[in-house]
Amino acid sequence: HETSIHTFVHRYRGESLQQWHHRLIRTAVLWYQRHVPDITVRVVTDSRELADQVADYGGLIWSVRELVEARSAPDAPLRAQYESLALMLADSNSTTPGEPESGSKGYPAHLQPEEVDIGLKNGRFRKGTIKFSGKYRNRASVVVHWEGTARTDVFELDGAVSINRAFHGDTVAIEPTGEGYNARVVGIVQPRKRTYVATLDRAEGGSSLRSLCVPLDYRVPKVRIWSRQWEALRKKRLVIHIDGWEADSLYPHGHYVRQIGAVWNIDAEMESIMVEHDVLYPAFSAAALASLPSRSWVIPQAEIERRVDLRSLLLFSVDPLGCEDVDDVLSCRRLWCVKKGKKKS
């Protein structure tokens, strides 16, 4: 809605980001009602304030629970994802605000986007990508590229408080501390990734609704998630999504997305690697499979005649045993040595 000229509205001075987004949604609802009157506009939200506003404009409201229950079977993975999120929200709402977690490091609060933007413009802050050093989560660096120049600076972040809940690959705003090229994170400008593969912590009993997961990526700390099915999730590779990390919490919190398979199962481990590296691996569609030639297909004679025929050469493949896509093939032959008139391999 904020990217279309037809539904964009300017943000008022003093208007919060949430209030502005609510106005954008109401404007989009009105646009659809005027231009596509034959459809029913449904807004999915758990915000009572937004629901009341949209209802005044004639839009229909669905809560997230209503959408999930209407669009998925009782045993569908979507139900488990929703349950994990709902339990997390219910548990966080029941916690006393501002009450620090036992063992918490007491991280500095991240600055608001407006404060970060001002600091970047006046030169107080720098923006760059954070990268962790080796297997140490308490040591990281931020590479800062100076716009319009070839200059690059590397700032060091030493300690969890200086890293301040940033994850590997995030674009962060940092403030130099005045001690050489040391700095501290003051805000997350653009998160890179928040979905990871993890396994339940063996030390956790899982007797409550929440438990800790250990990500495969050693640069990511343990993550607290919520569920009612701990026994079914033990010794499994799980896909989890990190939703946030409060300043007074020792660990980030997230929700369960789906189960990949058993730990050490070859298929589960292969899929885990692909998920960790953002490799898309959806099954081929029926249309794509239908475009393949039949098993009885042979190369047409006209195609053979237009190519260089190397079938008389002795060829060997360097692809591994069992490979189905044999496309790396070598051959060798004796050549005449011009100077001495002798054959030379």
mmCIF file of C-alpha atoms in Angstrom:
data_model
loop_
_atom_site.group_PDB
_atom_site.id
_atom_site.type_symbol
_atom_site.label_atom_id
_atom_site.label_comp_id
_atom_site.label_asym_id
_atom_site.label_seq_id
_atom_site.Cartn_x
_atom_site.Cartn_y
_atom_site.Cartn_z
ATOM 1 C CA HIS A 1 0.000 0.000 0.000
ATOM 2 C CA GLU A 2 2.825 2.458 0.729
ATOM 3 C CA THR A 3 4.462 1.577 -2.620
ATOM 4 C CA SER A 4 1.459 2.468 -4.809
ATOM 5 C CA ILE A 5 0.622 6.024 -5.821
ATOM 6 C CA HIS A 6 -3.089 5.152 -5.550
ATOM 7 C CA THR A 7 -2.979 4.129 -1.887
ATOM 8 C CA PHE A 8 -0.016 6.056 -0.491
ATOM 9 C CA VAL A 9 -0.659 8.673 2.195
ATOM 10 C CA HIS A 10 1.942 10.926 3.803
ATOM 11 C CA ARG A 11 2.824 10.380 7.420
ATOM 12 C CA TYR A 12 1.650 13.182 9.712
ATOM 13 C CA ARG A 13 4.059 14.974 11.999
ATOM 14 C CA GLY A 14 3.999 13.214 15.369
ATOM 15 C CA GLU A 15 2.095 10.210 13.983
ATOM 16 C CA SER A 16 3.461 6.857 15.147
ATOM 17 C CA LEU A 17 4.568 4.240 12.619
ATOM 18 C CA GLN A 18 1.672 1.974 13.648
ATOM 19 C CA GLN A 19 -0.922 4.716 13.241
ATOM 20 C CA TRP A 20 0.460 5.526 9.790
ATOM 21 C CA HIS A 21 0.338 1.860 8.736
ATOM 22 C CA HIS A 22 -3.274 1.638 9.918
ATOM 23 C CA ARG A 23 -4.184 4.646 7.751
ATOM 24 C CA LEU A 24 -2.406 3.063 4.781
ATOM 25 C CA ILE A 25 -4.426 -0.138 5.238
ATOM 26 C CA ARG A 26 -7.715 1.788 5.476
ATOM 27 C CA THR A 27 -6.836 3.680 2.301
ATOM 28 C CA ALA A 28 -6.080 0.400 0.497
ATOM 29 C CA VAL A 29 -9.430 -1.075 1.637
ATOM 30 C CA LEU A 30 -11.274 1.939 0.212
ATOM 31 C CA TRP A 31 -9.371 1.713 -3.079
ATOM 32 C CA TYR A 32 -10.285 -1.942 -3.583
ATOM 33 C CA GLN A 33 -13.929 -1.307 -2.703
ATOM 34 C CA ARG A 34 -14.137 1.488 -5.295
ATOM 35 C CA HIS A 35 -12.200 -0.202 -8.107
ATOM 36 C CA VAL A 36 -13.080 -3.881 -7.622
ATOM 37 C CA PRO A 37 -16.609 -3.759 -6.173
ATOM 38 C CA ASP A 38 -17.304 -7.431 -6.974
ATOM 39 C CA ILE A 39 -14.793 -8.748 -4.421
ATOM 40 C CA THR A 40 -14.999 -8.864 -0.647
ATOM 41 C CA VAL A 41 -12.100 -7.147 1.078
ATOM 42 C CA ARG A 42 -10.877 -9.078 4.110
ATOM 43 C CA VAL A 43 -8.267 -7.702 6.504
ATOM 44 C CA VAL A 44 -6.401 -10.193 8.681
ATOM 45 C CA THR A 45 -5.353 -8.633 11.971
ATOM 46 C CA ASP A 46 -5.365 -9.216 15.700
ATOM 47 C CA SER A 47 -5.300 -5.472 16.362
ATOM 48 C CA ARG A 48 -8.598 -4.422 17.919
ATOM 49 C CA GLU A 49 -7.939 -0.790 16.981
ATOM 50 C CA LEU A 50 -7.372 -1.577 13.287
ATOM 51 C CA ALA A 51 -10.319 -3.992 13.221
ATOM 52 C CA ASP A 52 -12.686 -1.292 14.461
ATOM 53 C CA GLN A 53 -11.372 1.217 11.938
ATOM 54 C CA VAL A 54 -11.662 -1.154 8.962
ATOM 55 C CA ALA A 55 -15.156 -2.249 10.056
ATOM 56 C CA ASP A 56 -16.258 1.394 9.864
ATOM 57 C CA TYR A 57 -15.164 1.372 6.210
ATOM 58 C CA GLY A 58 -17.163 -1.773 5.426
ATOM 59 C CA GLY A 59 -14.258 -4.242 5.360
ATOM 60 C CA LEU A 60 -14.517 -7.749 6.809
ATOM 61 C CA ILE A 61 -12.161 -8.719 9.617
ATOM 62 C CA TRP A 62 -10.512 -12.076 10.224
ATOM 63 C CA SER A 63 -8.293 -12.780 13.190
ATOM 64 C CA VAL A 64 -5.139 -14.766 12.491
ATOM 65 C CA ARG A 65 -6.659 -17.778 14.280
ATOM 66 C CA GLU A 66 -9.769 -17.631 12.088
ATOM 67 C CA LEU A 67 -7.644 -17.522 8.937
ATOM 68 C CA VAL A 68 -5.460 -20.454 10.015
ATOM 69 C CA GLU A 69 -8.427 -22.601 10.995
ATOM 70 C CA ALA A 70 -10.275 -21.784 7.763
ATOM 71 C CA ARG A 71 -7.311 -22.479 5.488
ATOM 72 C CA SER A 72 -5.602 -25.513 7.015
ATOM 73 C CA ALA A 73 -6.364 -29.005 8.287
ATOM 74 C CA PRO A 74 -6.100 -29.709 12.046
ATOM 75 C CA ASP A 75 -2.814 -31.611 11.581
ATOM 76 C CA ALA A 76 -1.278 -29.188 9.057
ATOM 77 C CA PRO A 77 2.160 -27.654 9.801
ATOM 78 C CA LEU A 78 0.538 -24.219 9.684
ATOM 79 C CA ARG A 79 -1.468 -25.053 12.811
ATOM 80 C CA ALA A 80 1.735 -25.944 14.695
ATOM 81 C CA GLN A 81 3.358 -22.681 13.589
ATOM 82 C CA TYR A 82 0.376 -20.667 14.750
ATOM 83 C CA GLU A 83 0.256 -22.486 18.097
ATOM 84 C CA SER A 84 3.956 -21.751 18.694
ATOM 85 C CA LEU A 85 3.450 -18.049 17.953
ATOM 86 C CA ALA A 86 0.276 -17.817 20.042
ATOM 87 C CA LEU A 87 1.956 -19.470 23.040
ATOM 88 C CA MET A 88 4.939 -17.123 22.732
ATOM 89 C CA LEU A 89 2.714 -14.033 22.665
ATOM 90 C CA ALA A 90 0.560 -15.241 25.548
ATOM 91 C CA ASP A 91 3.635 -16.011 27.644
ATOM 92 C CA SER A 92 5.294 -12.667 26.874
ATOM 93 C CA ASN A 93 2.090 -10.788 27.736
ATOM 94 C CA SER A 94 1.938 -12.526 31.112
ATOM 95 C CA THR A 95 5.503 -11.481 31.995
ATOM 96 C CA THR A 96 5.942 -8.383 34.087
ATOM 97 C CA PRO A 97 7.155 -5.575 31.757
ATOM 98 C CA GLY A 98 10.734 -4.535 32.426
ATOM 99 C CA GLU A 99 11.459 -7.557 34.607
ATOM 100 C CA PRO A 100 14.992 -8.696 33.659
ATOM 101 C CA GLU A 101 15.600 -12.334 32.898
ATOM 102 C CA SER A 102 17.855 -14.303 35.210
ATOM 103 C CA GLY A 103 21.420 -14.108 33.895
ATOM 104 C CA SER A 104 20.554 -11.334 31.453
ATOM 105 C CA LYS A 105 23.364 -9.169 30.145
ATOM 106 C CA GLY A 106 21.184 -6.049 30.173
ATOM 107 C CA TYR A 107 21.727 -4.960 26.563
ATOM 108 C CA PRO A 108 21.425 -1.281 25.579
ATOM 109 C CA ALA A 109 18.133 -0.468 23.867
ATOM 110 C CA HIS A 110 18.281 -0.086 20.085
ATOM 111 C CA LEU A 111 17.649 3.444 18.890
ATOM 112 C CA GLN A 112 14.498 4.281 16.947
ATOM 113 C CA PRO A 113 14.853 4.352 13.122
ATOM 114 C CA GLU A 114 14.448 8.130 13.114
ATOM 115 C CA GLU A 115 17.337 8.540 15.591
ATOM 116 C CA VAL A 116 19.530 6.181 13.579
ATOM 117 C CA ASP A 117 18.784 8.057 10.361
ATOM 118 C CA ILE A 118 19.725 11.402 11.933
ATOM 119 C CA GLY A 119 22.952 9.936 13.348
ATOM 120 C CA LEU A 120 23.941 8.492 9.954
ATOM 121 C CA LYS A 121 23.325 11.820 8.234
ATOM 122 C CA ASN A 122 25.317 13.926 10.708
ATOM 123 C CA GLY A 123 28.230 11.480 10.798
ATOM 124 C CA ARG A 124 27.868 10.358 14.393
ATOM 125 C CA PHE A 125 27.039 6.787 13.317
ATOM 126 C CA ARG A 126 28.366 4.516 10.568
ATOM 127 C CA LYS A 127 26.479 1.874 8.608
ATOM 128 C CA GLY A 128 27.885 -1.487 7.576
ATOM 129 C CA THR A 129 27.516 -5.276 7.582
ATOM 130 C CA ILE A 130 28.370 -7.205 10.728
ATOM 131 C CA LYS A 131 30.411 -10.403 10.469
ATOM 132 C CA PHE A 132 31.418 -12.698 13.291
ATOM 133 C CA SER A 133 35.010 -13.827 13.744
ATOM 134 C CA GLY A 134 35.468 -17.579 13.600
ATOM 135 C CA LYS A 135 33.475 -19.428 16.227
ATOM 136 C CA TYR A 136 33.423 -16.607 18.764
ATOM 137 C CA ARG A 137 30.027 -14.967 19.087
ATOM 138 C CA ASN A 138 31.419 -12.227 21.306
ATOM 139 C CA ARG A 139 33.782 -10.914 18.655
ATOM 140 C CA ALA A 140 32.655 -9.344 15.399
ATOM 141 C CA SER A 141 33.583 -6.695 12.878
ATOM 142 C CA VAL A 142 31.653 -4.223 10.738
ATOM 143 C CA VAL A 143 32.866 -3.261 7.273
ATOM 144 C CA VAL A 144 31.961 0.350 6.452
ATOM 145 C CA HIS A 145 32.105 1.542 2.834
ATOM 146 C CA TRP A 146 32.260 5.318 2.472
ATOM 147 C CA GLU A 147 29.743 6.398 -0.117
ATOM 148 C CA GLY A 148 31.241 7.982 -3.238
ATOM 149 C CA THR A 149 34.796 6.924 -2.360
ATOM 150 C CA ALA A 150 36.960 3.818 -2.441
ATOM 151 C CA ARG A 151 37.580 4.105 1.301
ATOM 152 C CA THR A 152 36.691 1.131 3.495
ATOM 153 C CA ASP A 153 37.043 0.957 7.269
ATOM 154 C CA VAL A 154 36.718 -2.080 9.521
ATOM 155 C CA PHE A 155 35.409 -1.496 13.053
ATOM 156 C CA GLU A 156 35.818 -4.108 15.775
ATOM 157 C CA LEU A 157 33.038 -5.096 18.193
ATOM 158 C CA ASP A 158 34.318 -6.738 21.351
ATOM 159 C CA GLY A 159 31.807 -8.334 23.716
ATOM 160 C CA ALA A 160 28.109 -9.190 23.664
ATOM 161 C CA VAL A 161 27.072 -5.719 24.845
ATOM 162 C CA SER A 162 28.910 -4.033 21.960
ATOM 163 C CA ILE A 163 27.364 -6.471 19.453
ATOM 164 C CA ASN A 164 24.007 -5.706 21.091
ATOM 165 C CA ARG A 165 21.833 -8.543 19.718
ATOM 166 C CA ALA A 166 22.886 -8.207 16.070
ATOM 167 C CA PHE A 167 23.129 -11.329 13.902
ATOM 168 C CA HIS A 168 25.721 -12.267 11.304
ATOM 169 C CA GLY A 169 24.989 -10.488 8.030
ATOM 170 C CA ASP A 170 22.763 -7.762 9.478
ATOM 171 C CA THR A 171 23.206 -4.210 8.246
ATOM 172 C CA VAL A 172 23.778 -2.282 11.455
ATOM 173 C CA ALA A 173 24.347 1.263 12.650
ATOM 174 C CA ILE A 174 27.428 1.562 14.851
ATOM 175 C CA GLU A 175 28.884 4.319 16.978
ATOM 176 C CA PRO A 176 32.690 4.531 17.226
ATOM 177 C CA THR A 177 33.738 4.494 20.883
ATOM 178 C CA GLY A 178 36.797 6.699 20.418
ATOM 179 C CA GLU A 179 39.197 3.828 21.113
ATOM 180 C CA GLY A 180 40.826 3.267 17.725
ATOM 181 C CA TYR A 181 38.465 1.384 15.454
ATOM 182 C CA ASN A 182 36.305 -0.035 18.227
ATOM 183 C CA ALA A 183 32.550 0.539 18.062
ATOM 184 C CA ARG A 184 29.182 -0.562 19.394
ATOM 185 C CA VAL A 185 25.888 -1.379 17.668
ATOM 186 C CA VAL A 186 23.165 1.205 18.262
ATOM 187 C CA GLY A 187 20.529 -0.142 15.873
ATOM 188 C CA ILE A 188 19.623 -2.765 13.259
ATOM 189 C CA VAL A 189 19.126 -1.039 9.900
ATOM 190 C CA GLN A 190 18.295 -4.163 7.867
ATOM 191 C CA PRO A 191 18.117 -7.728 9.257
ATOM 192 C CA ARG A 192 19.660 -10.257 6.879
ATOM 193 C CA LYS A 193 18.177 -13.529 8.010
ATOM 194 C CA ARG A 194 16.065 -14.828 10.849
ATOM 195 C CA THR A 195 15.151 -18.389 9.777
ATOM 196 C CA TYR A 196 17.485 -21.160 10.945
ATOM 197 C CA VAL A 197 17.777 -24.912 11.422
ATOM 198 C CA ALA A 198 18.016 -25.948 15.072
ATOM 199 C CA THR A 199 17.680 -28.854 17.486
ATOM 200 C CA LEU A 200 16.215 -28.908 20.988
ATOM 201 C CA ASP A 201 18.809 -28.356 23.695
ATOM 202 C CA ARG A 202 19.533 -31.736 25.317
ATOM 203 C CA ALA A 203 19.814 -30.060 28.702
ATOM 204 C CA GLU A 204 16.266 -28.746 28.467
ATOM 205 C CA GLY A 205 13.521 -30.790 30.047
ATOM 206 C CA GLY A 206 10.784 -29.365 27.864
ATOM 207 C CA SER A 207 8.284 -29.782 30.694
ATOM 208 C CA SER A 208 6.969 -26.219 30.252
ATOM 209 C CA LEU A 209 5.563 -24.553 27.151
ATOM 210 C CA ARG A 210 8.933 -23.051 26.236
ATOM 211 C CA SER A 211 12.335 -24.534 25.606
ATOM 212 C CA LEU A 212 15.702 -23.621 24.119
ATOM 213 C CA CYS A 213 16.890 -24.668 20.656
ATOM 214 C CA VAL A 214 20.509 -24.868 19.491
ATOM 215 C CA PRO A 215 20.955 -23.555 15.908
ATOM 216 C CA LEU A 216 23.280 -25.367 13.509
ATOM 217 C CA ASP A 217 24.904 -22.014 12.743
ATOM 218 C CA TYR A 218 27.413 -21.523 15.573
ATOM 219 C CA ARG A 219 27.197 -17.741 15.100
ATOM 220 C CA VAL A 220 23.600 -17.762 16.362
ATOM 221 C CA PRO A 221 22.848 -18.091 20.104
ATOM 222 C CA LYS A 222 20.311 -20.462 21.575
ATOM 223 C CA VAL A 223 16.742 -19.498 20.738
ATOM 224 C CA ARG A 224 13.701 -19.856 22.999
ATOM 225 C CA ILE A 225 10.603 -21.231 21.269
ATOM 226 C CA TRP A 226 7.145 -22.296 22.450
ATOM 227 C CA SER A 227 5.294 -25.546 21.754
ATOM 228 C CA ARG A 228 3.146 -28.294 23.294
ATOM 229 C CA GLN A 229 4.794 -31.166 21.401
ATOM 230 C CA TRP A 230 8.304 -31.397 22.807
ATOM 231 C CA GLU A 231 8.434 -35.191 22.815
ATOM 232 C CA ALA A 232 7.670 -35.319 19.084
ATOM 233 C CA LEU A 233 10.362 -32.710 18.374
ATOM 234 C CA ARG A 234 13.236 -34.281 20.295
ATOM 235 C CA LYS A 235 16.276 -35.332 18.236
ATOM 236 C CA LYS A 236 14.808 -33.677 15.155
ATOM 237 C CA ARG A 237 16.111 -30.989 12.847
ATOM 238 C CA LEU A 238 13.658 -28.113 13.112
ATOM 239 C CA VAL A 239 13.163 -24.957 11.094
ATOM 240 C CA ILE A 240 12.654 -22.035 13.467
ATOM 241 C CA HIS A 241 12.185 -18.308 12.932
ATOM 242 C CA ILE A 242 13.563 -15.676 15.301
ATOM 243 C CA ASP A 243 10.964 -13.019 16.075
ATOM 244 C CA GLY A 244 12.886 -10.727 18.402
ATOM 245 C CA TRP A 245 15.379 -10.271 21.187
ATOM 246 C CA GLU A 246 14.427 -8.098 24.132
ATOM 247 C CA ALA A 247 17.089 -5.964 25.771
ATOM 248 C CA ASP A 248 16.553 -7.668 29.144
ATOM 249 C CA SER A 249 16.582 -11.226 27.793
ATOM 250 C CA LEU A 250 19.514 -13.617 27.711
ATOM 251 C CA TYR A 251 18.266 -15.315 24.534
ATOM 252 C CA PRO A 252 16.334 -14.310 21.413
ATOM 253 C CA HIS A 253 12.815 -15.716 21.074
ATOM 254 C CA GLY A 254 11.113 -17.244 18.075
ATOM 255 C CA HIS A 255 8.624 -19.825 16.900
ATOM 256 C CA TYR A 256 8.617 -23.320 15.456
ATOM 257 C CA VAL A 257 8.028 -23.440 11.676
ATOM 258 C CA ARG A 258 8.298 -27.103 10.674
ATOM 259 C CA GLN A 259 10.147 -30.360 11.205
ATOM 260 C CA ILE A 260 12.763 -31.473 8.674
ATOM 261 C CA GLY A 261 13.577 -34.958 9.966
ATOM 262 C CA ALA A 262 15.628 -36.984 12.404
ATOM 263 C CA VAL A 263 19.126 -35.913 13.416
ATOM 264 C CA TRP A 264 21.814 -37.736 11.363
ATOM 265 C CA ASN A 265 19.296 -38.855 8.751
ATOM 266 C CA ILE A 266 21.053 -38.169 5.438
ATOM 267 C CA ASP A 267 18.010 -36.627 3.726
ATOM 268 C CA ALA A 268 17.249 -34.440 6.733
ATOM 269 C CA GLU A 269 20.859 -33.289 6.991
ATOM 270 C CA MET A 270 21.012 -32.456 3.265
ATOM 271 C CA GLU A 271 17.792 -30.457 3.494
ATOM 272 C CA SER A 272 19.111 -28.697 6.601
ATOM 273 C CA ILE A 273 22.174 -27.531 4.671
ATOM 274 C CA MET A 274 19.977 -26.154 1.881
ATOM 275 C CA VAL A 275 17.709 -24.334 4.340
ATOM 276 C CA GLU A 276 20.715 -22.845 6.142
ATOM 277 C CA HIS A 277 22.125 -21.479 2.877
ATOM 278 C CA ASP A 278 18.799 -20.239 1.477
ATOM 279 C CA VAL A 279 18.797 -22.750 -1.385
ATOM 280 C CA LEU A 280 15.366 -23.115 -2.991
ATOM 281 C CA TYR A 281 14.483 -26.739 -3.634
ATOM 282 C CA PRO A 282 10.774 -26.982 -4.541
ATOM 283 C CA ALA A 283 9.630 -30.023 -6.512
ATOM 284 C CA PHE A 284 9.315 -29.601 -10.267
ATOM 285 C CA SER A 285 5.797 -28.708 -11.353
ATOM 286 C CA ALA A 286 3.696 -31.032 -13.487
ATOM 287 C CA ALA A 287 4.081 -28.592 -16.398
ATOM 288 C CA ALA A 288 7.884 -28.684 -16.118
ATOM 289 C CA LEU A 289 7.965 -32.487 -16.000
ATOM 290 C CA ALA A 290 5.588 -32.681 -18.989
ATOM 291 C CA SER A 291 8.079 -30.684 -21.084
ATOM 292 C CA LEU A 292 10.714 -33.439 -20.792
ATOM 293 C CA PRO A 293 11.141 -35.851 -23.732
ATOM 294 C CA SER A 294 9.834 -39.383 -23.363
ATOM 295 C CA ARG A 295 12.145 -42.275 -22.453
ATOM 296 C CA SER A 296 11.950 -43.549 -26.066
ATOM 297 C CA TRP A 297 13.300 -40.278 -27.471
ATOM 298 C CA VAL A 298 16.434 -40.472 -29.643
ATOM 299 C CA ILE A 299 18.644 -37.752 -31.080
ATOM 300 C CA PRO A 300 17.360 -36.838 -34.566
ATOM 301 C CA GLN A 301 19.734 -37.561 -37.452
ATOM 302 C CA ALA A 302 19.656 -33.905 -38.515
ATOM 303 C CA GLU A 303 20.949 -32.906 -35.082
ATOM 304 C CA ILE A 304 23.775 -35.463 -35.268
ATOM 305 C CA GLU A 305 24.869 -34.140 -38.673
ATOM 306 C CA ARG A 306 25.158 -30.536 -37.465
ATOM 307 C CA ARG A 307 27.425 -31.440 -34.549
ATOM 308 C CA VAL A 308 31.057 -32.528 -34.281
ATOM 309 C CA ASP A 309 30.976 -36.300 -33.763
ATOM 310 C CA LEU A 310 33.420 -37.311 -31.001
ATOM 311 C CA ARG A 311 32.003 -40.777 -30.379
ATOM 312 C CA SER A 312 35.067 -42.463 -31.887
ATOM 313 C CA LEU A 313 37.312 -40.969 -29.188
ATOM 314 C CA LEU A 314 38.176 -42.698 -25.939
ATOM 315 C CA LEU A 315 36.357 -40.630 -23.318
ATOM 316 C CA PHE A 316 36.152 -40.849 -19.553
ATOM 317 C CA SER A 317 34.085 -38.972 -17.013
ATOM 318 C CA VAL A 318 35.420 -37.228 -13.925
ATOM 319 C CA ASP A 319 31.981 -37.054 -12.300
ATOM 320 C CA PRO A 320 31.566 -39.160 -9.140
ATOM 321 C CA LEU A 321 30.269 -42.711 -9.236
ATOM 322 C CA GLY A 322 26.469 -42.803 -9.377
ATOM 323 C CA CYS A 323 26.145 -39.284 -10.779
ATOM 324 C CA GLU A 324 23.100 -38.942 -13.057
ATOM 325 C CA ASP A 325 24.231 -35.737 -14.746
ATOM 326 C CA VAL A 326 27.439 -36.784 -16.532
ATOM 327 C CA ASP A 327 28.664 -33.541 -18.083
ATOM 328 C CA ASP A 328 32.395 -33.428 -17.222
ATOM 329 C CA VAL A 329 34.174 -35.629 -19.785
ATOM 330 C CA LEU A 330 37.853 -35.726 -20.810
ATOM 331 C CA SER A 331 39.859 -37.385 -23.561
ATOM 332 C CA CYS A 332 43.542 -37.569 -24.509
ATOM 333 C CA ARG A 333 45.497 -38.488 -27.649
ATOM 334 C CA ARG A 334 49.096 -38.496 -28.897
ATOM 335 C CA LEU A 335 50.370 -35.391 -30.664
ATOM 336 C CA TRP A 336 53.318 -35.021 -33.071
ATOM 337 C CA CYS A 337 56.308 -33.180 -31.712
ATOM 338 C CA VAL A 338 57.111 -30.759 -34.547
ATOM 339 C CA LYS A 339 60.772 -30.204 -33.612
ATOM 340 C CA LYS A 340 61.894 -33.828 -33.346
ATOM 341 C CA GLY A 341 59.306 -35.489 -35.583
ATOM 342 C CA LYS A 342 58.315 -37.836 -32.836
ATOM 343 C CA LYS A 343 55.008 -38.662 -31.271
ATOM 344 C CA LYS A 344 54.530 -37.164 -27.857
ATOM 345 C CA SER A 345 51.707 -37.712 -25.419
#
